[in-house]
Tab-separated table of C-alpha atoms in Angstrom:
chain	number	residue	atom	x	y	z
A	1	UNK	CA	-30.117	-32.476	0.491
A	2	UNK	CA	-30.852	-32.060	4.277
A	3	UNK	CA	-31.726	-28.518	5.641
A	4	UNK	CA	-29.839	-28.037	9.153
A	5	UNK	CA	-30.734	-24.341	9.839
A	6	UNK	CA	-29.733	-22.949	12.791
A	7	UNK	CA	-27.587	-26.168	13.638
A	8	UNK	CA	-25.361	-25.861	16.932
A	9	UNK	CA	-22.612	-28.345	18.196
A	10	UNK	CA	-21.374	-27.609	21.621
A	11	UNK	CA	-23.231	-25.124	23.620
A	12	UNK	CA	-21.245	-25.049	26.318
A	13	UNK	CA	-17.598	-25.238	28.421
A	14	UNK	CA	-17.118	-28.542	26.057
A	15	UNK	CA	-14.439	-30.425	23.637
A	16	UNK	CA	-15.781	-30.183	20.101
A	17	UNK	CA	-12.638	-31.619	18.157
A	18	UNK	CA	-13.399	-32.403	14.422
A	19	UNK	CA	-17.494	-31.652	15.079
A	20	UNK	CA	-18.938	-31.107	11.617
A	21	UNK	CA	-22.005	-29.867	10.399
A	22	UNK	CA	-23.876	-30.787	7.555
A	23	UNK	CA	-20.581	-33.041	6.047
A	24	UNK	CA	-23.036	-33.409	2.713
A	25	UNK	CA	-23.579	-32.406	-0.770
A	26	UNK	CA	-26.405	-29.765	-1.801
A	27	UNK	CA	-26.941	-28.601	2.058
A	28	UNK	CA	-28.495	-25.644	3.734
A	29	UNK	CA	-26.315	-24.742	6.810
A	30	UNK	CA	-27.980	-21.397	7.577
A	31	UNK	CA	-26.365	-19.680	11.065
A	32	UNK	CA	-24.866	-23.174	12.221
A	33	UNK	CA	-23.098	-22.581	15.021
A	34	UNK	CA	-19.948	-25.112	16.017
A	35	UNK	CA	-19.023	-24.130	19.887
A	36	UNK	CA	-20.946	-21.460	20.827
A	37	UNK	CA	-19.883	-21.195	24.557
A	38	UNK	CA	-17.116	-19.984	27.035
A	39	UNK	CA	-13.425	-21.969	26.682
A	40	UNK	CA	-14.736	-24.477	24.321
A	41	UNK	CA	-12.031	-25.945	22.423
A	42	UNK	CA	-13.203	-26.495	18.791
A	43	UNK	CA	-10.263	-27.278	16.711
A	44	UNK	CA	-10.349	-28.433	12.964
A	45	UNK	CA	-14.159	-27.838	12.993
A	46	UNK	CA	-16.393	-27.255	9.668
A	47	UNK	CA	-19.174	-26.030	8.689
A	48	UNK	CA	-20.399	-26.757	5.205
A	49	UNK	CA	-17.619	-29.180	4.031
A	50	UNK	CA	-19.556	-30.747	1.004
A	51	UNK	CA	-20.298	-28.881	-2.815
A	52	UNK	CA	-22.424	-26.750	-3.851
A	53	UNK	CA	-23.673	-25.620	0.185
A	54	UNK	CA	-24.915	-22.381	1.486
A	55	UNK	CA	-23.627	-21.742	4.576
A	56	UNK	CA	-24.792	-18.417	5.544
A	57	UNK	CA	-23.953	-16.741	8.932
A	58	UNK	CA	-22.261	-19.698	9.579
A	59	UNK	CA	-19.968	-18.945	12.866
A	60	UNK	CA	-16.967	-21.335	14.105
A	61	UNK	CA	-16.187	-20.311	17.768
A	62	UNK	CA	-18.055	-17.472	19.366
A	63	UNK	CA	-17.285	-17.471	22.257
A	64	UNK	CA	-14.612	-16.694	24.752
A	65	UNK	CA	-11.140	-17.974	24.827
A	66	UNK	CA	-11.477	-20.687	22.258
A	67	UNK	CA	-8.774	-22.250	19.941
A	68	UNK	CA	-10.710	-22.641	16.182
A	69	UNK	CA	-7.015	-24.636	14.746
A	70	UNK	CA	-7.556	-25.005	11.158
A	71	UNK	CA	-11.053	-24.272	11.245
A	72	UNK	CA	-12.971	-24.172	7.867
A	73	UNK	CA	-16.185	-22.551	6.534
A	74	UNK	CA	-17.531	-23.948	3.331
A	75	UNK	CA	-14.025	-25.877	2.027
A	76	UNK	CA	-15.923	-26.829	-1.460
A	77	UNK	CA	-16.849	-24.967	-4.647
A	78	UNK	CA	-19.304	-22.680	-5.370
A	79	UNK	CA	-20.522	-22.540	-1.966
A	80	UNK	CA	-22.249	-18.996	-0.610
A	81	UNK	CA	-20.597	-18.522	2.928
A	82	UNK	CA	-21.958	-14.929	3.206
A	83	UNK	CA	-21.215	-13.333	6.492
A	84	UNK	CA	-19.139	-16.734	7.470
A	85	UNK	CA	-16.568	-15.935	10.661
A	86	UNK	CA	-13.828	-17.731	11.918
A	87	UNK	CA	-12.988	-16.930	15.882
A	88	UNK	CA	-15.600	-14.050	15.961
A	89	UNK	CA	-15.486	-14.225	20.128
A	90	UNK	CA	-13.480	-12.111	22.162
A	91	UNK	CA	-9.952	-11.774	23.578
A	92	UNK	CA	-6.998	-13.851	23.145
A	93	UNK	CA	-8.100	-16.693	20.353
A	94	UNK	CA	-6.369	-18.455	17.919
A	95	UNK	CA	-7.159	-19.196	14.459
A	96	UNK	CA	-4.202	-20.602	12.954
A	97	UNK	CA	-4.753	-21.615	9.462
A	98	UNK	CA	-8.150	-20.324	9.501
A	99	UNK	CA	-10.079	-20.456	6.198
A	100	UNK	CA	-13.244	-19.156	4.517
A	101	UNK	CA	-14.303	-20.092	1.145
A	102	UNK	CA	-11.343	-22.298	0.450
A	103	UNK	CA	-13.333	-23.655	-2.886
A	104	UNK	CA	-13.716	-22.253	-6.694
A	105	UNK	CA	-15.821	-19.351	-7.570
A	106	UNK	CA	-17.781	-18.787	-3.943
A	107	UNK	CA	-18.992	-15.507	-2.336
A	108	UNK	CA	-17.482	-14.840	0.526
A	109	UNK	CA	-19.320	-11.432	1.283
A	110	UNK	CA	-18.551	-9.901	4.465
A	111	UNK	CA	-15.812	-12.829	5.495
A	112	UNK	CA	-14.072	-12.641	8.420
A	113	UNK	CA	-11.178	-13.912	10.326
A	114	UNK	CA	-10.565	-13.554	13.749
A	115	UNK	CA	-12.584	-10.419	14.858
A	116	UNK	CA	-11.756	-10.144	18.574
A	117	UNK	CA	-8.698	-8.702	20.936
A	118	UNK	CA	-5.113	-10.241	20.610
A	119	UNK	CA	-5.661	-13.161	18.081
A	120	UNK	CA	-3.610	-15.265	16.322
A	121	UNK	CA	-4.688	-15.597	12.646
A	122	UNK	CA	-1.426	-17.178	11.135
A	123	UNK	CA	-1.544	-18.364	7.527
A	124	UNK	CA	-5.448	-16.942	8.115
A	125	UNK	CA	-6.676	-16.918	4.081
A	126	UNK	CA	-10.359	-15.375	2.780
A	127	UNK	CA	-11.371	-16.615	-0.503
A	128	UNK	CA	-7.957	-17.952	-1.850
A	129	UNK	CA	-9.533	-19.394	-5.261
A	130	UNK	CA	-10.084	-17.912	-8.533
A	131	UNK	CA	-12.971	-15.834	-9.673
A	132	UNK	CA	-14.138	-15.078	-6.431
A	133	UNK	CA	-15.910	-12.260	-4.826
A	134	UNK	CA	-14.507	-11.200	-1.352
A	135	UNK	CA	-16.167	-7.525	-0.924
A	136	UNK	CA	-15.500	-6.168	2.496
A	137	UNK	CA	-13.048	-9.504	3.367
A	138	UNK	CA	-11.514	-9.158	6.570
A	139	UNK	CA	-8.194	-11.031	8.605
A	140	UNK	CA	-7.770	-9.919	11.756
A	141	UNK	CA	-9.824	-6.458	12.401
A	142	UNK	CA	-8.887	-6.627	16.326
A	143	UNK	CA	-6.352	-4.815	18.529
A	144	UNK	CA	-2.487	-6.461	18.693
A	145	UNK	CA	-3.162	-9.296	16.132
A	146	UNK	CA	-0.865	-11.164	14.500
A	147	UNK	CA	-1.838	-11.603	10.886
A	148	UNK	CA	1.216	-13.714	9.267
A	149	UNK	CA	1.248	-14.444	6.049
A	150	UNK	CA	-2.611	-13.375	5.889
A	151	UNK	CA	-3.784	-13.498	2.230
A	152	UNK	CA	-7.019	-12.357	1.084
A	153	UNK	CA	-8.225	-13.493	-2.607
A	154	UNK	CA	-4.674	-14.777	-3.455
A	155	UNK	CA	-5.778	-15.949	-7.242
A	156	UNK	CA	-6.531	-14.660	-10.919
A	157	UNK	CA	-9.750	-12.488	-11.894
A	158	UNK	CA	-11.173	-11.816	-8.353
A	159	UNK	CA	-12.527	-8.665	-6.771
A	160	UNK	CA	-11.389	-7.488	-3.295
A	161	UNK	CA	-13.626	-4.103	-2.907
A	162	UNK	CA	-12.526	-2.763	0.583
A	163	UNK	CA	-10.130	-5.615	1.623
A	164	UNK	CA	-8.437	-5.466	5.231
A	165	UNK	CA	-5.620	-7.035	6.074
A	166	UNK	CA	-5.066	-6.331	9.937
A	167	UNK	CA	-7.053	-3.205	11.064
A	168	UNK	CA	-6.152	-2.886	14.168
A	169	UNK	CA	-3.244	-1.106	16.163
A	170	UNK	CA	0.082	-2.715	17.275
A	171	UNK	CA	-0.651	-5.711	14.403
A	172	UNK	CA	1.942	-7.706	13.098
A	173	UNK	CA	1.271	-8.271	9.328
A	174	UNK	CA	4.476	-9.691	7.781
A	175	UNK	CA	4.173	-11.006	4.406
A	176	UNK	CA	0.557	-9.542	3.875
A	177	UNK	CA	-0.637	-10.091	0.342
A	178	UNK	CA	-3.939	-8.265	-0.999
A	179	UNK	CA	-4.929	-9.896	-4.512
A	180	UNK	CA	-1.789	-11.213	-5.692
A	181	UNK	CA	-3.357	-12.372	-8.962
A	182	UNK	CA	-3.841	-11.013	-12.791
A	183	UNK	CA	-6.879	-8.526	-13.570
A	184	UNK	CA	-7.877	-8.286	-10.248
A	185	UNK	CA	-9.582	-5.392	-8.730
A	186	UNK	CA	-8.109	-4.262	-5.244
A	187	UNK	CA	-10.362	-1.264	-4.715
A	188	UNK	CA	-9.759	0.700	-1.272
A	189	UNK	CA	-7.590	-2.266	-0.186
A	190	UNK	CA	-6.025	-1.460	3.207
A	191	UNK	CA	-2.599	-3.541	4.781
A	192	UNK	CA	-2.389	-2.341	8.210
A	193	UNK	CA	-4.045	0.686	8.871
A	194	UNK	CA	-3.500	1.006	12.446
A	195	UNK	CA	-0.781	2.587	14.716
A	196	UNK	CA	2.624	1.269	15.386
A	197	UNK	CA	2.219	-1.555	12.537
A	198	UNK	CA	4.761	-3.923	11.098
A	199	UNK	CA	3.852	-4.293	7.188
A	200	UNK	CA	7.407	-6.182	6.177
A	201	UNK	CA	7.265	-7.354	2.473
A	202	UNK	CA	4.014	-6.333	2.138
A	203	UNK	CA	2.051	-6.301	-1.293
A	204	UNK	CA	-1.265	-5.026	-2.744
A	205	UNK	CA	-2.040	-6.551	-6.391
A	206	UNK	CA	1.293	-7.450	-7.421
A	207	UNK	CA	-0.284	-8.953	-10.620
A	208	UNK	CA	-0.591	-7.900	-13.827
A	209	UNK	CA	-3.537	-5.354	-15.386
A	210	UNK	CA	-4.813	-4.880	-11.792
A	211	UNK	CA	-6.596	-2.246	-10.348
A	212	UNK	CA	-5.924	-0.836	-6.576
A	213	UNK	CA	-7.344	2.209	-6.849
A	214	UNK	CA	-7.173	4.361	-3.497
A	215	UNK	CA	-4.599	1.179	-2.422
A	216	UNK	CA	-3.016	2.201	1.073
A	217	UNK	CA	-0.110	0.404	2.628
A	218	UNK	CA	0.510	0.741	6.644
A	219	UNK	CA	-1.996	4.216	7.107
A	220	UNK	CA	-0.851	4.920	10.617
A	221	UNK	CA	2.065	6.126	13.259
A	222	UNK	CA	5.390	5.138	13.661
A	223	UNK	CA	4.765	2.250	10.743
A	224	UNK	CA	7.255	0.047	9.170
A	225	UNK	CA	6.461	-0.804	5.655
A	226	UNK	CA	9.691	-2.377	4.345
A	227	UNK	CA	9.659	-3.982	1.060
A	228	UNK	CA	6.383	-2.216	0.629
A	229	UNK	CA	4.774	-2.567	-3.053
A	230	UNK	CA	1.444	-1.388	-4.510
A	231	UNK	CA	0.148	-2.761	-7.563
A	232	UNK	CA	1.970	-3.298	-10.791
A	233	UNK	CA	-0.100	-1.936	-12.891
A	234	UNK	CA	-3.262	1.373	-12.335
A	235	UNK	CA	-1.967	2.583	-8.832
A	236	UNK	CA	-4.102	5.625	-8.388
A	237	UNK	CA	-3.109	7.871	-5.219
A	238	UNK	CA	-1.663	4.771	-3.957
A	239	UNK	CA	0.209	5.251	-0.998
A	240	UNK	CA	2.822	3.746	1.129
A	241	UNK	CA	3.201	4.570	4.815
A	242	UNK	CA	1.319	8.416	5.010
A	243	UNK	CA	1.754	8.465	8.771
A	244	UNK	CA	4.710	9.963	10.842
A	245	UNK	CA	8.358	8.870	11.803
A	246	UNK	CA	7.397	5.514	8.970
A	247	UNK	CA	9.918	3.625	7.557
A	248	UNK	CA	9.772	2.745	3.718
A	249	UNK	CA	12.619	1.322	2.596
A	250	UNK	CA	12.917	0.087	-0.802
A	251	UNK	CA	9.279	1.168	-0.945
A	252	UNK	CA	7.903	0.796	-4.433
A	253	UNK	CA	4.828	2.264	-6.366
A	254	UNK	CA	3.479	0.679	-9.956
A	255	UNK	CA	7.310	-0.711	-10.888
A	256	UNK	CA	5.995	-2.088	-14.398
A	257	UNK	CA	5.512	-0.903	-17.785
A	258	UNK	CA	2.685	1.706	-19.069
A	259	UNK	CA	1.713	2.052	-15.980
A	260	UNK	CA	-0.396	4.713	-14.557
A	261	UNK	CA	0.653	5.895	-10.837
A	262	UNK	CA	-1.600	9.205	-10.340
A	263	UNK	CA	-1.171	11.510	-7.259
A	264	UNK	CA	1.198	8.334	-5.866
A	265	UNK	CA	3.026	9.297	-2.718
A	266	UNK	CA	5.896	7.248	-0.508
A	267	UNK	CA	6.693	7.987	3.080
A	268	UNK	CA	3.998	11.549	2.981
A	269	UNK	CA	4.862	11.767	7.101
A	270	UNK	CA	7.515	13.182	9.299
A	271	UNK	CA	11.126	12.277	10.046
A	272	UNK	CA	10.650	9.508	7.345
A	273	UNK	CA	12.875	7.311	5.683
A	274	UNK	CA	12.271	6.484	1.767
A	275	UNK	CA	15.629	4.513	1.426
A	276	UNK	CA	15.608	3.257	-2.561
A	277	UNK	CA	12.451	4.607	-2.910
A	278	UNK	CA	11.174	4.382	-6.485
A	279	UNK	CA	8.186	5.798	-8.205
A	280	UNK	CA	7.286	4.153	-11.489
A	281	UNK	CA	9.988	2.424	-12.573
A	282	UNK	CA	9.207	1.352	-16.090
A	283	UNK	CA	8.255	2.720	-19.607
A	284	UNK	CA	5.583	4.360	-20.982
A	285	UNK	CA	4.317	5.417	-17.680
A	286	UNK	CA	2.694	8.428	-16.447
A	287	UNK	CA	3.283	9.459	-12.813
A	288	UNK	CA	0.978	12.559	-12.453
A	289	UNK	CA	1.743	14.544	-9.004
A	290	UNK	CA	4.108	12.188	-7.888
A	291	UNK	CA	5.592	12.978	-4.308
A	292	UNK	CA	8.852	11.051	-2.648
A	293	UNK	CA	8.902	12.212	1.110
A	294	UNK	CA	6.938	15.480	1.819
A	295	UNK	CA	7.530	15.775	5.176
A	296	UNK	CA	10.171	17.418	7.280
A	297	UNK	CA	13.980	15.926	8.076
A	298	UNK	CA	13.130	13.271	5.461
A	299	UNK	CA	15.999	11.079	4.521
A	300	UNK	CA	15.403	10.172	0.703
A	301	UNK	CA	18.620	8.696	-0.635
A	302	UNK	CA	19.007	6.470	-3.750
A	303	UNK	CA	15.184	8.023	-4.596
A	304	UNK	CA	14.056	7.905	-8.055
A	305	UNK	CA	10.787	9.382	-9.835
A	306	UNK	CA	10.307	7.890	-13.102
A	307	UNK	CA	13.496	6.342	-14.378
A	308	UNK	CA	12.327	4.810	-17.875
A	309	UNK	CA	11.481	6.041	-21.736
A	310	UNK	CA	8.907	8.339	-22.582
A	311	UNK	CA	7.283	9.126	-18.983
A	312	UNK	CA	5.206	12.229	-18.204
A	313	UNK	CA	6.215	12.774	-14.731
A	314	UNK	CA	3.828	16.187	-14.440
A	315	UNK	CA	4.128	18.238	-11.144
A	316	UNK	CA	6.389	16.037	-9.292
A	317	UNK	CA	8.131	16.064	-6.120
A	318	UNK	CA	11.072	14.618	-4.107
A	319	UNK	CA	10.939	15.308	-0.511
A	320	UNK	CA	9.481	18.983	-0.330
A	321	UNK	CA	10.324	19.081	3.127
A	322	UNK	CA	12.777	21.062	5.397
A	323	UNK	CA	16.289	20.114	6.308
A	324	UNK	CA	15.668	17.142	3.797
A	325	UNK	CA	18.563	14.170	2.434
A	326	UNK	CA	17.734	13.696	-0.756
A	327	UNK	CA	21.273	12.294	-1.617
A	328	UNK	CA	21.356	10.816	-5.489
A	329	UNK	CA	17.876	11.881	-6.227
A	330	UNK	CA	16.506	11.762	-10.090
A	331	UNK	CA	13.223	12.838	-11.595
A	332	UNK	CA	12.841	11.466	-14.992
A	333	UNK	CA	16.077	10.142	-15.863
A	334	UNK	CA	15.342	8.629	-18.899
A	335	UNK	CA	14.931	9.617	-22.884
A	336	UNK	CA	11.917	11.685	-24.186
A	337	UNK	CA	10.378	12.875	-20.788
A	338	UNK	CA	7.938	15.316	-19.724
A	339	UNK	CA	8.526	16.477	-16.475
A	340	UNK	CA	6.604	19.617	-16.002
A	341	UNK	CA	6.924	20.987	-12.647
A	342	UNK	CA	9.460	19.101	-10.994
A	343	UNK	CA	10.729	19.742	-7.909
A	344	UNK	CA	13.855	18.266	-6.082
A	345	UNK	CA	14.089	18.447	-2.525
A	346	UNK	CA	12.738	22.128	-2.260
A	347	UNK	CA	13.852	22.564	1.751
A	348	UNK	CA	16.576	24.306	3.242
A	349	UNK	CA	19.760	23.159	3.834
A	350	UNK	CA	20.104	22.282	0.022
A	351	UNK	CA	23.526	21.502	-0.018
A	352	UNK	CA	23.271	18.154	-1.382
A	353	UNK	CA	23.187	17.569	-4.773
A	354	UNK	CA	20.248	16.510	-6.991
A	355	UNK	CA	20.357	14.970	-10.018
A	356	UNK	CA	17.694	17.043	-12.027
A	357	UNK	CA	18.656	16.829	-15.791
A	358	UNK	CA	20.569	14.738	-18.285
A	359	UNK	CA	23.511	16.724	-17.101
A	360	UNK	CA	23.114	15.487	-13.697
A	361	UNK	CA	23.841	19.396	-12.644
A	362	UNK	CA	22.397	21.345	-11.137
A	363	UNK	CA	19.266	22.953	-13.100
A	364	UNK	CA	19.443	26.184	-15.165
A	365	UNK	CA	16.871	28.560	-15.902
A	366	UNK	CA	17.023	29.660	-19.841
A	367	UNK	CA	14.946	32.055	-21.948
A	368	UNK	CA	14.125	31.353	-25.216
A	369	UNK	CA	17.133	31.687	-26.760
A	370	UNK	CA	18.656	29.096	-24.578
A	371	UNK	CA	20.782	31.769	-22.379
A	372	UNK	CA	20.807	32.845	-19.202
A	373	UNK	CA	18.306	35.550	-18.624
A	374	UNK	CA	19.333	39.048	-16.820
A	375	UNK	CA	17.503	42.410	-16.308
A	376	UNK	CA	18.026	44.738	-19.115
A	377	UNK	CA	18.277	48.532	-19.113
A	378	UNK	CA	19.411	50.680	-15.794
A	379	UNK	CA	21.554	48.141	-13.467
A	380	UNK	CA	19.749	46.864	-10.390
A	381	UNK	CA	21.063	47.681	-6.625
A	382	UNK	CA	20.987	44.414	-6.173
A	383	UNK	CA	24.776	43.861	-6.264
A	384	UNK	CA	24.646	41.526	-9.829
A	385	UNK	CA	27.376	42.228	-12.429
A	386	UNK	CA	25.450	42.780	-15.596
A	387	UNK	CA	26.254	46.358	-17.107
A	388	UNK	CA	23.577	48.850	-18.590
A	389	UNK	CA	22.566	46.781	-22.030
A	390	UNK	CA	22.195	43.488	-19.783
A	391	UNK	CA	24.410	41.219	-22.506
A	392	UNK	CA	26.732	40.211	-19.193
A	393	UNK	CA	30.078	41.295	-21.606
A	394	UNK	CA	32.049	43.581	-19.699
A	395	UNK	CA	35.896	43.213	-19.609
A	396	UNK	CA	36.900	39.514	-19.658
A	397	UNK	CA	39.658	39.935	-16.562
A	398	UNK	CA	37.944	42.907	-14.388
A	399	UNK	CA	34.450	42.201	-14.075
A	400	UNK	CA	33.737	46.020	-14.768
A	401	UNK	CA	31.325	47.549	-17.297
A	402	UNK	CA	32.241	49.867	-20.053
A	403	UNK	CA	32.021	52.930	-17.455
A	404	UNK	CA	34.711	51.294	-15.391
A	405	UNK	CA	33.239	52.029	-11.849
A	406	UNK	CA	31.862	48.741	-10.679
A	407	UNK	CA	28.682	51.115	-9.343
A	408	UNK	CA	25.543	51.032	-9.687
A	409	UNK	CA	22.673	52.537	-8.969
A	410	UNK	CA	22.490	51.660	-5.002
């Protein structure tokens, strides 16, 4: 029950391997500091190791050049590490296996991991426990990070509001998981939402019940977001890779059952690639302004919009671009749907066939009746065949009316 406020180990050029402060139960660590100086090499330091400790402000290397190896901040339960950073100096530092808040039901407000230039935060994890709260978490905000297997509140029942997994550009953030858990609420999560980014197998609350509302996977230029999946569940305008020339293969948005995927949109760039890309994949579900690829020279093949029973896929799209592939597309190809509005690839160059009905032919427009509608009274000049009472039953074998002249009007 000692109070160590403003605690510092290692002001200077020095070794602090395995320096600790405030190793206790009950503690008040308030800004401790463990190597606060230039090229200081502070590896498995913690701050705030014992139960039940508030460790606020508490900072693990910030300074320049340091190597924080499996550094921890507050590695107990229901701890407050509020503000906590690991490796908050500047360029080239390495927090590999970084953690904050590793305990049971902590606050780890305003967490973050590695916050400088061209860090290292592999297996880097904010609040990985359950019923957490990691509002504003961060893993690697800096410029050409490397954010491997970065996981921010990776358990059941925890709220991420405004989660970042690798802001920066150039970052490398395979594997990236935000709120992998059941009932957990992902709002405004981001994974990658700089330029040139590498989001492989990426996935934003791939639990059950969750809510990523505003979810947005790989934001930026020239993006790979392969594997790419956003939220099982409430995905509203979730997004995967809305920048230009991306790659989203096999990209998927809310692939469960009753699942609500409003305004969703894959691959909403340039030159883009939505390989397999699927839309609501389940039953029940309702996938309101849906859009596959609404950019231009898109290549959407194998790209479905709402393949199960009973879906209201209103006002959807696949790749309303020009000069467009959308080779084996379907919109609602299951039993009992509504799909008001739909649109399949509605470009030039529309040579390719879509897959638009239970047919799988090409769509028709029908009046009431169920027939195909023509212009009734005088014939047009618009070169059609239909004679003056616009029933389309002239002579069966040569296509002339009952005036025999083939003329019209024009």
């Amino acid at each position: 029950n000692n109070s160590a406020s403003n605690a510092t180990v290692s002001d200077g050029d020095d070794d602090a391997t395995n320096a600790t402060v405030n190793d206790v139960d009950d503690d008040d660590a308030t800004n401790a500091t463990v190597s606060d100086g230039g090229n200081d090499d502070a590896a498995n330091a913690t701050v705030s190791d014992g139960g039940n400790d508030d460790a606020t402000n508490a900072t693990v290397s910030d300074g320049d050049d340091d190597d924080t190896t499996n550094a921890t901040i507050s590695d107990r339960d229901d701890d407050d590490a509020t503000n906590a950073t690991v490796s908050d100096g500047d360029d080239d530092d390495d927090a590999t296996n970084a953690t904050v808040s590793d305990g049971d039901d902590d606050d780890a407000t305003n967490a973050t991991i590695s916050d400088g230039d061209d860090d290292d935060a592999t297996n880097a994890t904010a609040d990985a426990v359950d019923d957490d709260d990691a509002t504003n978490a961060t893993v690697s905000d800096g410029d050409d990070d490397d954010a491997t297997n970065a996981t921010v509140s990776d358990e059941d029942d925890d709220d991420v509001t405004n989660a970042t997994v690798s802001d920066g550009d150039d970052d490398d953030v395979t594997n990236a998981t935000v709120s992998d858990g059941g009932d957990d609420e992902a709002t405004n999560a981001t994974v990658s939402d700089g330029d040139d980014d590498d989001a492989t197998n990426t996935t934003v609350s791939d639990g059950d019940d969750d809510d990523a509302t505003n979810t947005t996977v790989n934001d930026g230029d020239d993006d790979d977001a392969t594997n790419a999946t956003i939220n099982d569940d409430d995905a509203t305008n979730a997004t995967v890779s809305d920048g230009d020339d991306d790659d989203a293969t096999n990209a998927t948005v809310s692939d469960g059952d009753d699942d609500d995927a409003t305004n969703a949109t894959i691959s909403d760039g340039d030159d883009d690639d939505a390989t397999n890309a699927t839309v609501s994949d389940g039953d029940d579900d309702d996938v309101t302004n849906a859009t596959v690829s609404d950019g231009d020279d898109d290549d959407a093949t194998n790209t479905t919009v709402k393949d199960g029973d009973d879906d209201d896929a209103t006002n959807t799209t696949v790749s309303d671009g020009d000069d467009d592939d959308a080779t084996n597309t379907t919109v609602s190809d299951g039993d009992d749907d509504g799909v008001t509005n739909a649109t399949g690839r509605a470009g030039h160059d529309r040579n390719k066939p879509v897959n638009t009905d239970d047919a799988s032919d090409q769509p028709k427009k029908t009046d009431d009746a169920g027939t195909i509608p023509v212009e009734t009274g005088a014939s047009r000049g618009d070169g059609d065949q239909t004679d003056d009472t616009g029933d389309n039953s002239d002579s069966v074998d040569n296509n002339v009316d009952d005036g025999g002249d083939e003329s019209n009007d024009g």
